[in-house]
PDB file of C-alpha atoms in Angstrom:
ATOM      1  CA  UNK R1196     302.114 134.422 112.787  1.00 70.00           C
ATOM      2  CA  UNK R1197     300.487 136.292 109.859  1.00 73.00           C
ATOM      3  CA  UNK R1198     299.220 133.128 108.167  1.00 83.00           C
ATOM      4  CA  UNK R1199     297.895 131.704 111.456  1.00 83.00           C
ATOM      5  CA  UNK R1200     296.180 134.955 112.339  1.00 80.00           C
ATOM      6  CA  UNK R1201     294.631 135.273 108.894  1.00 82.00           C
ATOM      7  CA  UNK R1202     293.279 131.717 109.110  1.00 86.00           C
ATOM      8  CA  UNK R1203     291.491 132.400 112.418  1.00 87.00           C
ATOM      9  CA  UNK R1204     287.739 132.858 112.562  1.00 87.00           C
ATOM     10  CA  UNK R1205     288.098 135.236 115.521  1.00 88.00           C
ATOM     11  CA  UNK R1206     291.060 136.436 117.594  1.00 90.00           C
ATOM     12  CA  UNK R1207     290.801 137.122 121.317  1.00 89.00           C
ATOM     13  CA  UNK R1208     293.456 139.225 123.023  1.00 87.00           C
ATOM     14  CA  UNK R1209     292.571 138.789 126.709  1.00 81.00           C
ATOM     15  CA  UNK R1210     295.315 140.885 128.233  1.00 76.00           C
ATOM     16  CA  UNK R1211     294.984 140.599 131.989  1.00 63.00           C
ATOM     17  CA  UNK R1212     297.989 142.695 132.918  1.00 60.00           C
ATOM     18  CA  UNK R1213     297.340 145.122 135.728  1.00 57.00           C
ATOM     19  CA  UNK R1214     299.353 147.157 138.171  1.00 51.00           C
ATOM     20  CA  UNK R1215     301.726 150.083 137.893  1.00 48.00           C
ATOM     21  CA  UNK R1216     304.538 148.262 136.067  1.00 46.00           C
ATOM     22  CA  UNK R1217     302.352 145.873 134.086  1.00 53.00           C
ATOM     23  CA  UNK R1218     300.232 148.221 132.009  1.00 56.00           C
ATOM     24  CA  UNK R1219     299.368 146.868 128.586  1.00 56.00           C
ATOM     25  CA  UNK R1220     301.326 148.414 125.780  1.00 61.00           C
ATOM     26  CA  UNK R1221     300.498 148.630 122.139  1.00 67.00           C
ATOM     27  CA  UNK R1222     298.830 145.251 121.578  1.00 73.00           C
ATOM     28  CA  UNK R1223     301.126 144.268 118.713  1.00 76.00           C
ATOM     29  CA  UNK R1224     300.017 140.616 118.735  1.00 80.00           C
ATOM     30  CA  UNK R1225     296.479 141.706 117.890  1.00 84.00           C
ATOM     31  CA  UNK R1226     297.555 143.683 114.812  1.00 83.00           C
ATOM     32  CA  UNK R1227     298.094 140.635 112.561  1.00 84.00           C
ATOM     33  CA  UNK R1228     294.521 139.339 112.697  1.00 85.00           C
ATOM     34  CA  UNK R1229     293.213 142.891 112.506  1.00 83.00           C
ATOM     35  CA  UNK R1230     295.174 143.481 109.303  1.00 81.00           C
ATOM     36  CA  UNK R1231     293.662 140.278 107.866  1.00 83.00           C
ATOM     37  CA  UNK R1232     290.115 141.411 108.636  1.00 83.00           C
ATOM     38  CA  UNK R1233     289.654 138.789 111.350  1.00 86.00           C
ATOM     39  CA  UNK R1234     287.198 139.826 114.087  1.00 87.00           C
ATOM     40  CA  UNK R1235     289.124 141.008 117.131  1.00 88.00           C
ATOM     41  CA  UNK R1236     288.067 140.850 120.776  1.00 91.00           C
ATOM     42  CA  UNK R1237     290.276 142.658 123.290  1.00 89.00           C
ATOM     43  CA  UNK R1238     290.093 143.527 126.944  1.00 88.00           C
ATOM     44  CA  UNK R1239     288.525 146.909 127.567  1.00 89.00           C
ATOM     45  CA  UNK R1240     291.642 148.905 128.467  1.00 85.00           C
ATOM     46  CA  UNK R1241     292.175 152.590 127.593  1.00 85.00           C
ATOM     47  CA  UNK R1242     295.332 151.909 125.584  1.00 81.00           C
ATOM     48  CA  UNK R1243     293.622 149.205 123.532  1.00 85.00           C
ATOM     49  CA  UNK R1244     290.628 151.471 122.888  1.00 87.00           C
ATOM     50  CA  UNK R1245     293.055 154.120 121.647  1.00 83.00           C
ATOM     51  CA  UNK R1246     294.863 151.719 119.325  1.00 82.00           C
ATOM     52  CA  UNK R1247     291.969 149.659 117.963  1.00 85.00           C
ATOM     53  CA  UNK R1248     289.017 152.045 118.227  1.00 86.00           C
ATOM     54  CA  UNK R1249     285.830 150.854 116.522  1.00 86.00           C
ATOM     55  CA  UNK R1250     287.661 148.035 114.700  1.00 85.00           C
ATOM     56  CA  UNK R1251     287.622 145.791 117.787  1.00 88.00           C
ATOM     57  CA  UNK R1252     285.026 144.421 120.132  1.00 90.00           C
ATOM     58  CA  UNK R1253     285.801 145.180 123.774  1.00 92.00           C
ATOM     59  CA  UNK R1254     285.163 142.943 126.764  1.00 91.00           C
ATOM     60  CA  UNK R1255     285.328 144.334 130.281  1.00 88.00           C
ATOM     61  CA  UNK R1256     284.778 141.185 132.345  1.00 88.00           C
ATOM     62  CA  UNK R1257     286.034 137.590 132.192  1.00 84.00           C
ATOM     63  CA  UNK R1258     282.506 136.546 131.227  1.00 88.00           C
ATOM     64  CA  UNK R1259     282.485 139.002 128.337  1.00 90.00           C
ATOM     65  CA  UNK R1260     285.901 137.738 127.225  1.00 87.00           C
ATOM     66  CA  UNK R1261     284.348 134.271 127.077  1.00 88.00           C
ATOM     67  CA  UNK R1262     281.141 135.213 125.220  1.00 90.00           C
ATOM     68  CA  UNK R1263     282.154 138.051 122.900  1.00 88.00           C
ATOM     69  CA  UNK R1264     284.204 135.839 120.521  1.00 87.00           C
ATOM     70  CA  UNK R1265     281.124 133.647 119.965  1.00 85.00           C
ATOM     71  CA  UNK R1266     279.099 136.766 119.127  1.00 82.00           C
ATOM     72  CA  UNK R1267     281.807 137.862 116.696  1.00 81.00           C
ATOM     73  CA  UNK R1268     281.553 134.475 114.965  1.00 80.00           C
ATOM     74  CA  UNK R1269     277.809 134.747 114.471  1.00 78.00           C
ATOM     75  CA  UNK R1270     277.671 138.314 113.188  1.00 74.00           C
ATOM     76  CA  UNK R1271     279.057 139.408 109.839  1.00 69.00           C
ATOM     77  CA  UNK R1272     280.526 142.874 110.222  1.00 67.00           C
ATOM     78  CA  UNK R1273     282.295 144.004 107.012  1.00 66.00           C
ATOM     79  CA  UNK R1274     282.488 147.609 108.217  1.00 65.00           C
ATOM     80  CA  UNK R1275     284.379 146.594 111.353  1.00 63.00           C
ATOM     81  CA  UNK R1276     286.664 144.357 109.257  1.00 63.00           C
ATOM     82  CA  UNK R1277     287.465 147.251 106.933  1.00 63.00           C
ATOM     83  CA  UNK R1278     288.087 149.541 109.911  1.00 64.00           C
ATOM     84  CA  UNK R1279     290.546 146.971 111.238  1.00 59.00           C
ATOM     85  CA  UNK R1280     292.811 147.198 108.242  1.00 62.00           C
ATOM     86  CA  UNK R1281     293.388 150.936 108.744  1.00 66.00           C
ATOM     87  CA  UNK R1282     295.055 150.921 112.188  1.00 62.00           C
ATOM     88  CA  UNK R1283     296.997 147.789 111.285  1.00 61.00           C
ATOM     89  CA  UNK R1284     298.476 149.562 108.262  1.00 64.00           C
ATOM     90  CA  UNK R1285     299.233 152.788 110.121  1.00 63.00           C
ATOM     91  CA  UNK R1286     302.459 152.019 112.007  1.00 64.00           C
ATOM     92  CA  UNK R1287     305.533 150.876 110.117  1.00 72.00           C
ATOM     93  CA  UNK R1288     308.948 149.951 111.479  1.00 73.00           C
ATOM     94  CA  UNK R1289     310.560 152.547 109.221  1.00 82.00           C
ATOM     95  CA  UNK R1290     308.282 155.253 110.580  1.00 80.00           C
ATOM     96  CA  UNK R1291     308.872 154.129 114.172  1.00 76.00           C
ATOM     97  CA  UNK R1292     312.655 154.170 113.655  1.00 82.00           C
ATOM     98  CA  UNK R1293     312.532 157.629 112.073  1.00 85.00           C
ATOM     99  CA  UNK R1294     310.480 158.995 114.978  1.00 83.00           C
ATOM    100  CA  UNK R1295     312.859 157.497 117.528  1.00 82.00           C
ATOM    101  CA  UNK R1296     315.862 158.932 115.707  1.00 88.00           C
ATOM    102  CA  UNK R1297     314.237 162.380 115.542  1.00 88.00           C
ATOM    103  CA  UNK R1298     313.469 162.202 119.261  1.00 87.00           C
ATOM    104  CA  UNK R1299     317.030 161.184 120.163  1.00 86.00           C
ATOM    105  CA  UNK R1300     318.429 163.968 118.011  1.00 88.00           C
ATOM    106  CA  UNK R1301     316.143 166.486 119.706  1.00 89.00           C
ATOM    107  CA  UNK R1302     317.306 165.322 123.129  1.00 88.00           C
ATOM    108  CA  UNK R1303     321.005 165.320 122.238  1.00 86.00           C
ATOM    109  CA  UNK R1304     320.889 168.545 120.277  1.00 82.00           C
ATOM    110  CA  UNK R1305     321.634 166.683 117.047  1.00 70.00           C
ATOM    111  CA  UNK R1306     324.931 165.303 118.295  1.00 64.00           C
ATOM    112  CA  UNK R1307     326.159 162.264 116.398  1.00 62.00           C
ATOM    113  CA  UNK R1308     328.802 161.260 118.934  1.00 61.00           C
ATOM    114  CA  UNK R1309     329.340 157.495 119.111  1.00 61.00           C
ATOM    115  CA  UNK R1310     329.163 155.793 122.471  1.00 55.00           C
ATOM    116  CA  UNK R1311     331.375 152.829 123.323  1.00 54.00           C
TER     117      UNK R1311
END
């Protein structure tokens, strides 16, 4: 996926998930093009605004999802591209694992008892 994402001229992430159990999560698929400086268009959802901030273009209607990528192709935005590399570099699997382990230890009182 990284080489495909980096070769794109623009990347649209039109998440249409709605409802109580179908809330959009982190938007991991959109991180690869963002890290490569590819213009990113995502649906205007609170979680995606939190993750991508000013690095992405947001579209709040199906029409905007259809037209915003074309606008991204016709406008050079090096500042937005540079901003995109920062959130893409922020999370690492090592950091995520360490945070999960710390959380589990806090919940179990630091117990290292094996299950199974």
